PDB file of C-alpha atoms in Angstrom:
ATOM      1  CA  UNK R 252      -7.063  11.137 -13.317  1.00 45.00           C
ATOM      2  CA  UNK R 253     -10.134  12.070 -14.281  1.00 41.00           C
ATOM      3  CA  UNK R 254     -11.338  14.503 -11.495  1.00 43.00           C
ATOM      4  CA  UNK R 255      -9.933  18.259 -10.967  1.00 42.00           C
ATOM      5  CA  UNK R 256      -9.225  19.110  -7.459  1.00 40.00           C
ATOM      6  CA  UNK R 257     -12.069  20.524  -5.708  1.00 39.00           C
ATOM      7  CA  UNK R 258     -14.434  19.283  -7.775  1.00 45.00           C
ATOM      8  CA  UNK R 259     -17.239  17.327  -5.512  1.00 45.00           C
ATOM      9  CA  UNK R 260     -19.120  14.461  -7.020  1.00 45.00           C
ATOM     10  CA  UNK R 261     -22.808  15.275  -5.826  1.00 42.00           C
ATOM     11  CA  UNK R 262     -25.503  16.202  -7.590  1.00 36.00           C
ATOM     12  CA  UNK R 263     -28.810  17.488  -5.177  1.00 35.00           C
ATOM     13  CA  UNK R 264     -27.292  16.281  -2.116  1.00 40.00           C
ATOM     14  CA  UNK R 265     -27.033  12.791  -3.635  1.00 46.00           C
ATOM     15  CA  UNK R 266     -23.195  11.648  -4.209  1.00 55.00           C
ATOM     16  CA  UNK R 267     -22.895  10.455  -7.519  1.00 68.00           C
ATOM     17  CA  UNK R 268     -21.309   7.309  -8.533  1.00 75.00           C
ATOM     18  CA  UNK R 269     -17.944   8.799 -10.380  1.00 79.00           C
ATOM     19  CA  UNK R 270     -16.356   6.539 -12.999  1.00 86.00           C
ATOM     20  CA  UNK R 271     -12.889   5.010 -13.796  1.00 91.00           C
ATOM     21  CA  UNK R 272     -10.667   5.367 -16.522  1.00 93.00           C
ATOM     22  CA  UNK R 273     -10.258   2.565 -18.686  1.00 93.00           C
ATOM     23  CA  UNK R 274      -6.238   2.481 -18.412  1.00 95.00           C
ATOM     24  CA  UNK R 275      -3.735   4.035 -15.476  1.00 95.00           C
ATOM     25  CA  UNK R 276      -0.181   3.801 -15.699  1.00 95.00           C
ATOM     26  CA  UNK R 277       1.766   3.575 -12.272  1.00 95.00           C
ATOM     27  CA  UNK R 278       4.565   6.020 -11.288  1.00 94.00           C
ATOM     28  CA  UNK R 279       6.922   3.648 -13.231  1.00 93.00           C
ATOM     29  CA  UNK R 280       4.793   3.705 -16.033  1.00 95.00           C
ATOM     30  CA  UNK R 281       3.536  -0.186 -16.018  1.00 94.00           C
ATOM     31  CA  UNK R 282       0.001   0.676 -17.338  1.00 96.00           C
ATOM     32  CA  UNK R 283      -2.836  -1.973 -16.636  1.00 95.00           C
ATOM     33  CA  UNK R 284      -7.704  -1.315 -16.575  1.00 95.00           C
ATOM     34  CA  UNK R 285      -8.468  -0.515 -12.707  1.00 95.00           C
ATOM     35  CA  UNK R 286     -11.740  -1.780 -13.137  1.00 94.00           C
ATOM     36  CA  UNK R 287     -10.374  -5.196 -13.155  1.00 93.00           C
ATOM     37  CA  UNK R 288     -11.589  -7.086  -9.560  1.00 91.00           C
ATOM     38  CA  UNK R 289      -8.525  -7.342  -8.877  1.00 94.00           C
ATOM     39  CA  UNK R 290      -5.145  -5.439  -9.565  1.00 96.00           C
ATOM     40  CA  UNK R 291      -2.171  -7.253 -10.657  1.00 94.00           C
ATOM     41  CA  UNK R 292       0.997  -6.081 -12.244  1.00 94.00           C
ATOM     42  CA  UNK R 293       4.592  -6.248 -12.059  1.00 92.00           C
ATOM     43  CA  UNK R 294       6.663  -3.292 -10.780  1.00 91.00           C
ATOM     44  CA  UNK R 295      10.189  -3.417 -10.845  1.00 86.00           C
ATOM     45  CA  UNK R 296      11.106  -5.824  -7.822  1.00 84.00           C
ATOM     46  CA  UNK R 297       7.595  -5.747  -6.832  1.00 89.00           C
ATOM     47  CA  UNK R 298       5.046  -7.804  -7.547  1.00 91.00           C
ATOM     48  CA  UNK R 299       1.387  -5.825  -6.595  1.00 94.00           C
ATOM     49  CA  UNK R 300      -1.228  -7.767  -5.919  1.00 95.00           C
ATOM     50  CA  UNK R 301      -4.939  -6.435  -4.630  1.00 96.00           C
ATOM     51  CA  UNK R 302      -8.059  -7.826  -4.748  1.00 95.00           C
ATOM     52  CA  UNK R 303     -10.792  -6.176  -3.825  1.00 94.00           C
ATOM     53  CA  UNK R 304     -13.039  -9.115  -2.945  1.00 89.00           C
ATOM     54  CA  UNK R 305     -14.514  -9.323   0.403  1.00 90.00           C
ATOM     55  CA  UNK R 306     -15.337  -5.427   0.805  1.00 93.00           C
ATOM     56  CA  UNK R 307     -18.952  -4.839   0.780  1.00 93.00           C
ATOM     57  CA  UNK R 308     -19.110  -1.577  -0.130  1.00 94.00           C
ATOM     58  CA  UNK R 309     -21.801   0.697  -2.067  1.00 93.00           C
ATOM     59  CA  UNK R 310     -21.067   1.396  -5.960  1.00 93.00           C
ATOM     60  CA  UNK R 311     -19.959   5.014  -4.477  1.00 93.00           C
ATOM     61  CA  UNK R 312     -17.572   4.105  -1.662  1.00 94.00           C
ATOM     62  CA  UNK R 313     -15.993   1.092  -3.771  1.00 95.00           C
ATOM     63  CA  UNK R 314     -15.726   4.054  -6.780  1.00 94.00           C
ATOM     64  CA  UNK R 315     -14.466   6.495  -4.362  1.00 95.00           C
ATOM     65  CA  UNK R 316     -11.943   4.192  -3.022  1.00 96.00           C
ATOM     66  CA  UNK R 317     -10.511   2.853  -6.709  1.00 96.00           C
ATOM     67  CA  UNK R 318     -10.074   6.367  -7.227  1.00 96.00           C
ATOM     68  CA  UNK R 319      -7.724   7.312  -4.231  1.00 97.00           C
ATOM     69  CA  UNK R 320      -6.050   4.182  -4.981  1.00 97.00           C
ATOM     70  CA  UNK R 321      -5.372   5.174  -8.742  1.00 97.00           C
ATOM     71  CA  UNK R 322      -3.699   8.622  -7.158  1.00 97.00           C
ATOM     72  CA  UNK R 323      -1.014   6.695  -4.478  1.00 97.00           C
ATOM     73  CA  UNK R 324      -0.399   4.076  -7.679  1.00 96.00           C
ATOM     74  CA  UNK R 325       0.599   7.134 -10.435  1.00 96.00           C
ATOM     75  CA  UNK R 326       2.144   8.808  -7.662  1.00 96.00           C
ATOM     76  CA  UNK R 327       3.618   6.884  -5.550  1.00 95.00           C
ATOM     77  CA  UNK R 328       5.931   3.405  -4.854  1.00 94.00           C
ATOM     78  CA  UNK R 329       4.729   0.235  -5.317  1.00 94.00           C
ATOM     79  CA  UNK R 330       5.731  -1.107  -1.820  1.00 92.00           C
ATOM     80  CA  UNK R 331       3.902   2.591  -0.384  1.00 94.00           C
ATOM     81  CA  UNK R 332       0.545   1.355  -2.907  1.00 96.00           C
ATOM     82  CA  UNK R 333       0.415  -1.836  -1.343  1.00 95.00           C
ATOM     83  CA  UNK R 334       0.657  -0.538   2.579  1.00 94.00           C
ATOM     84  CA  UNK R 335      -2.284   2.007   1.663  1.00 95.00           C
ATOM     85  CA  UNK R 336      -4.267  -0.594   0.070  1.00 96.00           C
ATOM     86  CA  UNK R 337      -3.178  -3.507   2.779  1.00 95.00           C
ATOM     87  CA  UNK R 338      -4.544  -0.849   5.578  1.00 94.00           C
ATOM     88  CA  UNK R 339      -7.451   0.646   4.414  1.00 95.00           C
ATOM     89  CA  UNK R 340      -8.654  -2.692   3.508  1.00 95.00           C
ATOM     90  CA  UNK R 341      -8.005  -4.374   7.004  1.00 92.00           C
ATOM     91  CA  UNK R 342      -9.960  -1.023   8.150  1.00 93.00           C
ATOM     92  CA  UNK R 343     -12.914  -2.002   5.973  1.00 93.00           C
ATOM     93  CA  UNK R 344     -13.593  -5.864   7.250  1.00 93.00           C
ATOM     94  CA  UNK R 345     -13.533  -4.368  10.654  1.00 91.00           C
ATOM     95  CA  UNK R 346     -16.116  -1.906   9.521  1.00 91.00           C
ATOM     96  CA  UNK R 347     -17.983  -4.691   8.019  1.00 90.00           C
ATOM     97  CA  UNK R 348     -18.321  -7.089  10.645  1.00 89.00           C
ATOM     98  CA  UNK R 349     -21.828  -7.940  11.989  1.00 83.00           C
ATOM     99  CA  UNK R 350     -23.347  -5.824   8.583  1.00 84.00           C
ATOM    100  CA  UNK R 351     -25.796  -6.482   6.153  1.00 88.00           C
ATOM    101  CA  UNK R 352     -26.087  -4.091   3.916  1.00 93.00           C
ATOM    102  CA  UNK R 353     -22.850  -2.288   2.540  1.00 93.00           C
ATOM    103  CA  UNK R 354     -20.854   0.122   3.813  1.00 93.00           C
ATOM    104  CA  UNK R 355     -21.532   3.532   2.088  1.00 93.00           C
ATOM    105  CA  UNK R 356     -19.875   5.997   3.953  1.00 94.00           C
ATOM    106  CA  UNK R 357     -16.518   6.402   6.682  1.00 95.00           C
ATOM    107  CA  UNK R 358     -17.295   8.789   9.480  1.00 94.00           C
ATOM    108  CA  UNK R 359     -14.512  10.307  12.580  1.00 92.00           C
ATOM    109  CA  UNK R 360     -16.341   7.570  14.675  1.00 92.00           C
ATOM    110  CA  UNK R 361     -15.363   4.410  13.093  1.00 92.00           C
ATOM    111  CA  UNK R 362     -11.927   5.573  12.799  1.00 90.00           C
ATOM    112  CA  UNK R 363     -11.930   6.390  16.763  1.00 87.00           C
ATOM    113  CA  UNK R 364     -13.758   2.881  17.187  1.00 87.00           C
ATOM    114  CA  UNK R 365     -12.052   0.596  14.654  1.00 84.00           C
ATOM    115  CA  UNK R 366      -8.035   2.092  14.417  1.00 79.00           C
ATOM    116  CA  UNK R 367      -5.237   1.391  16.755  1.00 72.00           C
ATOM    117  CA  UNK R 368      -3.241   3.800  17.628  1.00 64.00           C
ATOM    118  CA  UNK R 369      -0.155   1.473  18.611  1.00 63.00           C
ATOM    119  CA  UNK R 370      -0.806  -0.357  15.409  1.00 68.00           C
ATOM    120  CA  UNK R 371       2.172   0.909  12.282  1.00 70.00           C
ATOM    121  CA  UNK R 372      -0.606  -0.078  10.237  1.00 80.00           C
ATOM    122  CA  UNK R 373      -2.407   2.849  11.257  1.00 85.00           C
ATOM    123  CA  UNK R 374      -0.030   5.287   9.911  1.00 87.00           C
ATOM    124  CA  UNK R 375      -0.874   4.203   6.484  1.00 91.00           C
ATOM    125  CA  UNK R 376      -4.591   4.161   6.836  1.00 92.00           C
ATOM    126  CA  UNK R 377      -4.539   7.923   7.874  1.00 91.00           C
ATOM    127  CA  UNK R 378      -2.723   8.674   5.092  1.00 93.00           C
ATOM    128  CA  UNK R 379      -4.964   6.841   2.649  1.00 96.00           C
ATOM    129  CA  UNK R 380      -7.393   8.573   4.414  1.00 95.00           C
ATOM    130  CA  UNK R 381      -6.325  12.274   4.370  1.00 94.00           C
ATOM    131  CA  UNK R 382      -5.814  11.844   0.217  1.00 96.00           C
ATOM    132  CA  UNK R 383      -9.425  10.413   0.002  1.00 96.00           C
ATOM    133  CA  UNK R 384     -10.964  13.608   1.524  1.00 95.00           C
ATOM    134  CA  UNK R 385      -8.413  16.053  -0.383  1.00 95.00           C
ATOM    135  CA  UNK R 386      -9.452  14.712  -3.240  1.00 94.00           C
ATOM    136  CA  UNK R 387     -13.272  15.604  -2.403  1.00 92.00           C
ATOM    137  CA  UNK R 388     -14.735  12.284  -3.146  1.00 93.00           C
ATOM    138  CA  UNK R 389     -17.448  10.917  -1.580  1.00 93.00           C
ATOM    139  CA  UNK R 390     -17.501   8.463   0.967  1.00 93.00           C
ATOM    140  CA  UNK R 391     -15.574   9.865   3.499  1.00 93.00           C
ATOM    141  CA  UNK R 392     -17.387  12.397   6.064  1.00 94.00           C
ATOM    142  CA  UNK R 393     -15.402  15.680   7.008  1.00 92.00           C
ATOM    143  CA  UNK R 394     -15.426  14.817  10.977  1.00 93.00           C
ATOM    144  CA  UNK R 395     -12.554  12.176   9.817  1.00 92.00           C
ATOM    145  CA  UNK R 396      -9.969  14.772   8.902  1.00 90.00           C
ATOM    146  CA  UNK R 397     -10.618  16.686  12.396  1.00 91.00           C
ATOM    147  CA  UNK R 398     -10.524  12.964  14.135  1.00 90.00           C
ATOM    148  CA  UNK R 399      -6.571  11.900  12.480  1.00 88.00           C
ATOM    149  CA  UNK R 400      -5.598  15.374  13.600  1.00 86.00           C
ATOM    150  CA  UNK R 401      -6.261  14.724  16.952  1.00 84.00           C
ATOM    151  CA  UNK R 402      -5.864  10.533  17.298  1.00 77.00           C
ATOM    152  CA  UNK R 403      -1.808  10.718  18.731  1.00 71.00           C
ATOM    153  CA  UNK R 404       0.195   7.657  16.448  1.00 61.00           C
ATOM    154  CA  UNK R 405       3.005   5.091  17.983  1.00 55.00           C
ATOM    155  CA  UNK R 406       6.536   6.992  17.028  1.00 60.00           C
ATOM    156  CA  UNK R 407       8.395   4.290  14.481  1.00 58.00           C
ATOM    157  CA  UNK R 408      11.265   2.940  15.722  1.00 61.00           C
ATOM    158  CA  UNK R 409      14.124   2.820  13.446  1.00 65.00           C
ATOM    159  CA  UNK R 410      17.624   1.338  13.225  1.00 62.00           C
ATOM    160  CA  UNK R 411      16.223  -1.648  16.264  1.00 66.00           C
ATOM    161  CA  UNK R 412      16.657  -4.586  14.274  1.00 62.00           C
ATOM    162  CA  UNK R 413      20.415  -3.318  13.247  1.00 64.00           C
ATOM    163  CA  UNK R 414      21.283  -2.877  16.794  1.00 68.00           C
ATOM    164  CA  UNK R 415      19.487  -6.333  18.311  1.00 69.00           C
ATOM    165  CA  UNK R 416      20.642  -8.111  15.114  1.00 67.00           C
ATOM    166  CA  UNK R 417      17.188  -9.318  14.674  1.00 69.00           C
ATOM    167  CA  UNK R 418      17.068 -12.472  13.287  1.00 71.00           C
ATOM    168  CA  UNK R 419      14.718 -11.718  10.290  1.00 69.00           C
ATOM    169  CA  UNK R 420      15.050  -7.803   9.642  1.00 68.00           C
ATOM    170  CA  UNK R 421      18.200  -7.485  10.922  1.00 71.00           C
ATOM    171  CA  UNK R 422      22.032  -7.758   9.338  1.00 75.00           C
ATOM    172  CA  UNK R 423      23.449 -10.715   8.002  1.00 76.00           C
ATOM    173  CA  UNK R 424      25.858 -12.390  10.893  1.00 78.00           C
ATOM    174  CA  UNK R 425      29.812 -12.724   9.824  1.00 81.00           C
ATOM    175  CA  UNK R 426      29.095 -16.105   9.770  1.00 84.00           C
ATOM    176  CA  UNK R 427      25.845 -15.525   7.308  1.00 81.00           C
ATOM    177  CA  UNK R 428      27.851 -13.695   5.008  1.00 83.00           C
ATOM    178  CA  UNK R 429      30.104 -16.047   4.649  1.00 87.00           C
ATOM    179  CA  UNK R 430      27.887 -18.880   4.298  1.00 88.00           C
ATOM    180  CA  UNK R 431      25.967 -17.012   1.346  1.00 87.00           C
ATOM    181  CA  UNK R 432      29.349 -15.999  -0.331  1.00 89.00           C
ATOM    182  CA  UNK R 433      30.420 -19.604  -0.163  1.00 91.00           C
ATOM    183  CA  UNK R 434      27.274 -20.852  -1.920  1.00 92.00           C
ATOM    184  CA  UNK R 435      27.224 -18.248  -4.389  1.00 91.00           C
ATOM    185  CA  UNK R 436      30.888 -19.584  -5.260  1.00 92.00           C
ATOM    186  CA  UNK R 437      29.564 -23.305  -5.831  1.00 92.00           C
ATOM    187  CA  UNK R 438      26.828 -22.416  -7.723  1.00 91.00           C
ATOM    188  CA  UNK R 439      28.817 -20.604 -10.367  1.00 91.00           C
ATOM    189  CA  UNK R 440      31.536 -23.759 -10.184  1.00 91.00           C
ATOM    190  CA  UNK R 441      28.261 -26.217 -10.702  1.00 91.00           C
ATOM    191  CA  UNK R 442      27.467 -23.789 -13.876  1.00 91.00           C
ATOM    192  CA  UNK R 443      23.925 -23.274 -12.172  1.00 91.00           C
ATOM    193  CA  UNK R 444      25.151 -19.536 -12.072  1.00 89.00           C
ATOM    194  CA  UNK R 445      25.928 -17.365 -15.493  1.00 92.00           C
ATOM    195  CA  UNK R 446      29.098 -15.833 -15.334  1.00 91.00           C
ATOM    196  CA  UNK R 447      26.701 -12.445 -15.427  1.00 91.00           C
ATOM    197  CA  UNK R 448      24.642 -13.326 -12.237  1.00 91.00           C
ATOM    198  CA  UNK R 449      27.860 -14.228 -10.533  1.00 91.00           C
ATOM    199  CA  UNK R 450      29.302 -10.941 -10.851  1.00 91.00           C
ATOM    200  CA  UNK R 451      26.400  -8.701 -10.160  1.00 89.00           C
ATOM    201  CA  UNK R 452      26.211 -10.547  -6.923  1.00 88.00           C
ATOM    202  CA  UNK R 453      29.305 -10.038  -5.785  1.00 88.00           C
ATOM    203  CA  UNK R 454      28.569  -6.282  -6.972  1.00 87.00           C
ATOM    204  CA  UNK R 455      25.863  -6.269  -4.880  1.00 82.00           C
ATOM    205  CA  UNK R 456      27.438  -7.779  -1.714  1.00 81.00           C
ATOM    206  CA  UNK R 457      30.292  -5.305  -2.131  1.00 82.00           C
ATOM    207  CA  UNK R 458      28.499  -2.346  -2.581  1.00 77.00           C
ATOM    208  CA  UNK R 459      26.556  -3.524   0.481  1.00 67.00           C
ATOM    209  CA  UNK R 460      22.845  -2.314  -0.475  1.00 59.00           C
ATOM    210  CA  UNK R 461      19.559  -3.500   0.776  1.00 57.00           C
ATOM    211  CA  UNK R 462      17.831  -6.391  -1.303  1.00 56.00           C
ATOM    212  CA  UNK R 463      14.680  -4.014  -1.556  1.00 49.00           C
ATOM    213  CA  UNK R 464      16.967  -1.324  -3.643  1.00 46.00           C
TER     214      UNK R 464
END
């Protein structure tokens, strides 16, 4: 990064536009130039895509907000980069709606106005939020940071779709299982397998881990 902590981009009362490095390098170390429109990259399962077209935002704000961004990407997950970007984004268009000129700023009213509470989306928005303001850049108006520590989130419920065997996010059925292990045995017989994939599928179905590990 190129900003200390605590350091405020304003000069007389006027924010100034800060600038971004030429090259970042995710947690993983998959570097890639942030000034790009949009961001694109491979990182290990994940493919990260975002494009930043569509938010009308002042040379400040849209600086501001590359430069949070940057922080979750060298610090973070992929899948967590993508859910910050996803939400503050969807955030933004609301913002946006029925404006003219662009968006320069994000005050404690527009989050009280625009965010649902009962929305998981939410969760990562005030997170993407509470970096943007640690980090002191501008854009982002202190009454924000006393507005998420008052606006009460929806608890996440975990383990439902394991006990409702949901359909999509839930367990493979017995009957699944068996179906998948039945045309992983026909593709290796049809050779459309290598004797390598075969195995590490079976490794996988045996050691029983999540396709997203």
């Amino acid at each position: 990064m190129i900003k200390k902590p605590g350091e405020n981009y304003v000069i007389d009362g006027i924010d100034f536009c800060p600038s971004l490095p030429s090259v970042i390098r995710s947690k993983s170390g998959i570097a890639f130039d942030p000034n790009r429109p949009a961001w694109s990259y491979r990182d290990g399962v994940y493919s990260v895509y975002m494009d930043f077209s569509g938010l009308h935002f002042s040379a400040v704000l849209m600086a501001s907000f590359h430069l949070t961004l940057i922080w979750f990407v060298e610090n973070r997950a992929p899948s967590t980069v993508m859910g910050r970007f996803a939400a503050l984004k969807a955030f933004a268009l609301r913002l946006q709606e029925g404006r003219v000129e662009p968006l320069e700023t994000i005050c404690g009213n527009d989050v009280l106005i625009h965010c649902d509470a009962n929305d998981f989306q939410t969760r990562d928005l005030f997170a993407f939020l509470r970096r943007w303001h640690a980090m002191s850049l501008p854009g982002i108006q202190d009454d924000v940071v006393y507005v998420l520590d008052r606006k009460k989130l929806r608890k996440r419920e975990t383990g439902i779709a394991v006990l409702t065997w949901d359909p999509e996010l839930g367990p493979f059925t017995p009957i699944e299982q068996v179906g998948i292990q039945d045309a992983l045995n026909e593709a290796y017989g049809a050779g459309r397998l290598s004797e390598d994939i075969y195995l590490l599928a079976w490794l996988f179905i045996a050691l029983g881990s999540r396709p997203v590990q």
